[in-house]
Short mmCIF file of C-alpha atoms in Angstrom, two decimals:
data_model
loop_
_atom_site.label_atom_id
_atom_site.label_comp_id
_atom_site.label_asym_id
_atom_site.label_seq_id
_atom_site.Cartn_x
_atom_site.Cartn_y
_atom_site.Cartn_z
CA MET Q 1 27.60 63.30 -149.32
CA LEU Q 2 30.81 61.75 -147.82
CA THR Q 3 30.36 58.24 -149.78
CA LYS Q 4 33.73 56.18 -147.93
CA LEU Q 5 32.39 56.65 -144.64
CA PRO Q 6 30.56 54.64 -142.56
CA ASN Q 7 26.79 54.89 -141.99
CA PRO Q 8 26.07 56.51 -139.23
CA TYR Q 9 29.11 58.49 -139.73
CA ASN Q 10 29.63 61.82 -136.98
CA VAL Q 11 31.27 65.52 -138.65
CA LEU Q 12 32.45 68.78 -136.82
CA ILE Q 13 31.98 71.72 -138.50
CA VAL Q 14 33.67 74.93 -137.29
CA GLY Q 15 32.80 78.46 -138.05
CA ALA Q 16 29.58 76.55 -139.02
CA ASN Q 17 27.46 79.61 -137.79
CA ARG Q 18 27.72 81.31 -141.48
CA GLY Q 19 28.90 81.59 -144.78
CA ILE Q 20 30.03 78.24 -146.23
CA GLY Q 21 30.61 76.76 -142.64
CA LEU Q 22 26.36 77.06 -142.20
CA GLY Q 23 26.02 75.81 -146.17
CA MET Q 24 27.68 72.22 -145.40
CA VAL Q 25 25.89 72.35 -141.69
CA ARG Q 26 22.67 72.63 -143.77
CA HIS Q 27 23.85 69.94 -146.45
CA PHE Q 28 25.40 67.52 -143.32
CA CYS Q 29 21.39 68.22 -142.08
CA ALA Q 30 20.29 66.53 -144.82
CA ASP Q 31 21.89 63.34 -145.36
CA MET Q 32 20.36 60.85 -143.38
CA ARG Q 33 23.52 58.82 -143.25
CA VAL Q 34 25.24 60.97 -140.55
CA GLY Q 35 24.79 60.35 -137.11
CA GLN Q 36 25.87 63.95 -135.31
CA ILE Q 37 26.41 66.89 -136.29
CA PHE Q 38 28.65 69.03 -134.06
CA ALA Q 39 28.17 72.78 -135.24
CA ALA Q 40 31.13 75.02 -133.53
CA CYS Q 41 31.32 78.82 -133.49
CA ARG Q 42 32.94 81.89 -131.64
CA GLU Q 43 29.26 82.65 -130.03
CA PRO Q 44 26.53 79.80 -130.42
CA SER Q 45 24.04 81.43 -128.27
CA THR Q 46 23.92 84.27 -131.13
CA ALA Q 47 23.96 81.71 -134.06
CA THR Q 48 20.18 82.08 -134.55
CA GLU Q 49 20.14 80.29 -137.80
CA LEU Q 50 22.15 77.16 -136.19
CA HIS Q 51 19.32 77.08 -133.36
CA ALA Q 52 16.65 77.44 -136.12
CA LEU Q 53 17.91 73.91 -137.62
CA ALA Q 54 18.82 72.41 -134.44
CA GLU Q 55 15.20 72.65 -133.56
CA HIS Q 56 14.02 70.51 -136.43
CA ASP Q 57 17.29 68.21 -136.55
CA CYS Q 58 18.32 66.68 -132.99
CA ARG Q 59 21.38 65.14 -134.41
CA LEU Q 60 22.72 68.73 -134.44
CA ARG Q 61 24.34 69.86 -131.81
CA ALA Q 62 26.01 74.06 -131.43
CA MET Q 63 28.77 74.08 -129.56
CA ARG Q 64 31.20 77.08 -128.21
CA MET Q 65 34.61 77.08 -130.19
CA ASP Q 66 36.93 79.91 -130.92
CA VAL Q 67 39.91 78.94 -132.89
CA GLU Q 68 41.98 81.93 -131.16
CA ASP Q 69 41.49 80.32 -127.84
CA ASP Q 70 42.80 76.70 -127.07
CA GLN Q 71 41.07 76.12 -124.28
CA THR Q 72 37.55 76.51 -126.06
CA VAL Q 73 39.01 74.00 -128.39
CA ALA Q 74 40.26 71.84 -126.05
CA ASP Q 75 36.27 72.00 -124.15
CA ALA Q 76 34.77 71.37 -127.24
CA THR Q 77 36.71 68.51 -128.42
CA ALA Q 78 35.49 67.74 -124.45
CA GLU Q 79 32.33 67.66 -125.64
CA ILE Q 80 32.18 65.68 -128.56
CA LEU Q 81 33.90 63.35 -126.53
CA ARG Q 82 30.67 62.72 -123.85
CA PHE Q 83 28.90 62.35 -126.63
CA GLY Q 84 30.82 59.41 -128.14
CA GLY Q 85 33.83 60.53 -128.98
CA VAL Q 86 34.05 59.17 -132.43
CA LEU Q 87 34.81 62.02 -135.80
CA HIS Q 88 34.47 60.77 -139.39
CA ALA Q 89 35.01 64.60 -140.91
CA VAL Q 90 36.16 67.57 -139.41
CA ILE Q 91 36.04 70.55 -141.68
CA VAL Q 92 37.68 74.42 -140.57
CA THR Q 93 35.42 77.15 -142.36
CA ALA Q 94 36.21 80.28 -139.49
CA GLY Q 95 38.84 82.44 -141.12
CA VAL Q 96 39.21 86.54 -141.42
CA LEU Q 97 40.51 88.85 -143.89
CA HIS Q 98 38.77 92.25 -142.99
CA ASP Q 99 37.01 93.87 -140.02
CA ASP Q 100 36.80 96.67 -137.60
CA GLY Q 101 39.94 98.27 -138.31
CA MET Q 102 41.25 95.00 -140.41
CA ARG Q 103 41.70 95.28 -144.03
CA PRO Q 104 43.70 93.39 -147.10
CA GLU Q 105 46.88 95.54 -147.76
CA ARG Q 106 47.54 96.95 -150.68
CA ARG Q 107 51.28 97.82 -150.24
CA LEU Q 108 54.16 97.33 -147.47
CA ALA Q 109 53.35 100.96 -146.08
CA ASP Q 110 49.73 99.71 -144.82
CA ILE Q 111 51.36 96.94 -142.99
CA ASP Q 112 49.61 96.64 -139.19
CA VAL Q 113 51.61 94.47 -136.88
CA ALA Q 114 48.38 93.68 -135.37
CA ALA Q 115 46.37 92.67 -137.99
CA ALA Q 116 48.95 91.04 -139.22
CA GLU Q 117 49.21 88.91 -136.04
CA ARG Q 118 45.47 88.11 -136.13
CA SER Q 119 44.92 87.08 -139.59
CA PHE Q 120 48.13 84.14 -138.53
CA ARG Q 121 45.99 83.39 -135.56
CA VAL Q 122 42.96 82.80 -136.69
CA ASN Q 123 44.01 81.41 -140.35
CA ALA Q 124 47.05 79.74 -140.01
CA LEU Q 125 47.20 78.80 -136.44
CA GLY Q 126 43.49 78.32 -135.95
CA PRO Q 127 42.96 74.94 -137.80
CA LEU Q 128 46.15 73.96 -136.69
CA LEU Q 129 44.88 73.87 -132.80
CA VAL Q 130 41.59 72.37 -134.04
CA LEU Q 131 43.60 69.19 -135.87
CA LYS Q 132 45.46 69.52 -132.63
CA HIS Q 133 42.37 68.52 -130.39
CA VAL Q 134 40.63 66.49 -132.71
CA GLU Q 135 42.85 63.86 -133.80
CA PRO Q 136 42.47 61.42 -131.60
CA LEU Q 137 38.80 61.80 -131.84
CA LEU Q 138 39.39 61.33 -135.99
CA ARG Q 139 41.56 58.14 -134.89
CA GLN Q 140 38.57 56.37 -133.14
CA SER Q 141 36.92 56.21 -136.32
CA GLY Q 142 38.96 53.00 -137.38
CA GLY Q 143 39.12 53.95 -141.01
CA PRO Q 144 38.20 56.00 -143.45
CA ALA Q 145 38.42 59.96 -141.75
CA TYR Q 146 38.78 63.30 -143.23
CA PHE Q 147 40.36 66.98 -141.64
CA ALA Q 148 39.42 69.50 -144.38
CA SER Q 149 40.36 73.35 -143.90
CA ILE Q 150 39.09 76.54 -146.17
CA SER Q 151 42.37 77.70 -147.24
CA ALA Q 152 42.76 80.06 -150.47
CA ARG Q 153 43.86 80.44 -154.38
CA VAL Q 154 46.18 83.60 -152.65
CA GLY Q 155 47.85 81.35 -150.28
CA SER Q 156 49.77 79.93 -153.24
CA ILE Q 157 53.40 81.40 -153.56
CA GLY Q 158 53.85 79.63 -157.03
CA ASP Q 159 50.36 81.58 -158.37
CA ASN Q 160 50.86 84.90 -156.58
CA ARG Q 161 51.35 87.19 -159.77
CA ILE Q 162 49.81 90.77 -158.51
CA GLY Q 163 51.16 90.62 -155.30
CA GLY Q 164 49.68 92.87 -151.95
CA TRP Q 165 46.89 91.19 -149.66
CA TYR Q 166 50.09 90.46 -147.43
CA SER Q 167 49.33 89.32 -144.40
CA TYR Q 168 45.90 86.83 -145.69
CA ARG Q 169 48.72 85.24 -148.78
CA ALA Q 170 51.01 84.53 -145.84
CA ALA Q 171 48.81 83.15 -143.22
CA LYS Q 172 46.74 80.80 -145.80
CA ALA Q 173 50.63 80.04 -146.76
CA ALA Q 174 51.27 78.99 -143.38
CA GLN Q 175 48.00 77.38 -143.19
CA ASN Q 176 48.52 74.71 -146.05
CA GLN Q 177 52.24 74.06 -144.82
CA PHE Q 178 51.18 73.39 -141.45
CA VAL Q 179 48.12 70.43 -142.79
CA HIS Q 180 50.41 69.45 -145.09
CA THR Q 181 53.08 68.96 -142.50
CA ALA Q 182 50.56 67.21 -140.12
CA SER Q 183 49.61 64.85 -142.56
CA ILE Q 184 52.66 62.97 -142.88
CA GLU Q 185 52.57 62.87 -139.09
CA LEU Q 186 49.33 61.40 -138.70
CA ALA Q 187 49.81 58.83 -141.29
CA ARG Q 188 52.11 57.09 -139.66
CA ARG Q 189 49.47 56.08 -136.73
CA HIS Q 190 46.00 56.53 -139.16
CA SER Q 191 46.82 55.29 -142.49
CA GLU Q 192 43.50 56.10 -143.88
CA LEU Q 193 43.22 59.92 -142.78
CA THR Q 194 42.82 62.51 -145.62
CA CYS Q 195 44.60 65.94 -144.38
CA VAL Q 196 43.68 68.45 -147.20
CA THR Q 197 42.96 72.28 -147.26
CA LEU Q 198 40.28 73.40 -149.90
CA HIS Q 199 39.76 76.67 -151.80
CA PRO Q 200 36.30 77.44 -152.66
CA GLY Q 201 36.51 80.33 -155.16
CA THR Q 202 34.85 83.23 -154.91
CA VAL Q 203 31.54 82.59 -152.18
CA ASP Q 204 29.12 85.28 -151.53
CA THR Q 205 29.77 85.92 -148.15
CA ALA Q 206 30.63 88.62 -145.89
CA LEU Q 207 34.29 88.35 -146.09
CA SER Q 208 34.21 88.41 -149.81
CA GLU Q 209 31.55 90.91 -150.42
CA PRO Q 210 33.74 93.97 -150.18
CA PHE Q 211 36.10 92.56 -153.49
CA GLN Q 212 33.30 90.93 -155.40
CA GLY Q 213 33.21 94.15 -157.88
CA ARG Q 214 35.95 92.64 -161.01
CA VAL Q 215 34.18 88.81 -160.34
CA LYS Q 216 32.35 87.25 -163.08
CA PRO Q 217 29.16 86.62 -162.25
CA GLU Q 218 29.69 82.85 -163.22
CA LYS Q 219 32.52 82.76 -160.91
CA LEU Q 220 30.75 84.55 -158.04
CA PHE Q 221 29.46 80.99 -155.90
CA SER Q 222 26.67 80.90 -154.09
CA VAL Q 223 26.77 79.44 -150.42
CA GLU Q 224 24.84 76.34 -151.35
CA ARG Q 225 26.69 75.60 -154.54
CA ALA Q 226 30.29 76.52 -152.87
CA SER Q 227 29.60 74.00 -150.15
CA ARG Q 228 28.11 70.94 -151.90
CA GLN Q 229 31.23 72.21 -154.85
CA LEU Q 230 33.92 71.04 -151.71
CA LEU Q 231 31.66 68.39 -150.23
CA THR Q 232 32.00 66.58 -153.79
CA VAL Q 233 35.88 67.49 -153.80
CA LEU Q 234 36.41 65.72 -150.81
CA ASP Q 235 34.61 62.90 -151.47
CA GLY Q 236 36.75 62.07 -153.71
CA LEU Q 237 40.26 62.37 -152.38
CA GLY Q 238 41.68 59.81 -150.00
CA ALA Q 239 44.61 58.90 -148.41
CA LYS Q 240 47.31 59.23 -151.29
CA ASP Q 241 45.62 62.68 -151.67
CA SER Q 242 46.37 63.25 -148.14
CA GLY Q 243 48.45 67.08 -147.31
CA GLY Q 244 47.69 68.52 -150.83
CA PHE Q 245 45.97 71.77 -151.41
CA PHE Q 246 42.55 71.45 -153.88
CA ALA Q 247 40.48 73.85 -155.83
CA TRP Q 248 36.42 73.65 -155.98
CA ASP Q 249 36.79 71.45 -159.14
CA GLY Q 250 38.90 69.25 -157.70
CA GLN Q 251 42.36 70.33 -159.34
CA PRO Q 252 45.67 70.54 -157.23
CA ILE Q 253 46.80 73.97 -156.59
CA PRO Q 254 50.46 74.66 -156.53
CA TRP Q 255 52.21 75.48 -153.21
#
């Protein structure tokens, strides 16, 4: 799975109760080299699929973490510390594009301040808060380690040719900048840490469901395929790639 990491290695997946996050949990459960799998989400008590996996895999531990709430991130990190305190890989898949009263804007007139602020809290600040708290645990690995957050190609300013989706585009661009900036700082004290953002392509999840109509069938990835592809990309990256933004096929994406 992540072949540069030691045997065993510990992972944290944030947003682990559905979509790509749950898909990655399944992949890590299938990897016997993984020591502990920490699966974080806003409401673990209702994460039935996570609990079903945990019943058959004692390495898996579900925990509460809301990326909009700094204290829950701190509390989850403290819980990980009690269960060993070392992380080798952290993958943040939590994100929001639409929910009740929140939709991607097609024009300036659609801008809603509250919706835009929520997009920034979840999509941009969320991964940064996670990195803020877990970085000491990644440093404890003493060797190769990964921090990856799921971004989106629409966050590329250079690749923006059709406009729209103001808040989501800007929040993902901010996420890219946050992770890139953090990678520079963290390289000074952990030279083998790789911090990147990843574009998964269009994945058949609730997030993309309203927008799949124009997607060619071969470009609509199952959760299982998308998770596998992203982990393959991550496995091929190293510290020299830290701060980068990469697509599901391993190609760098322009800022």
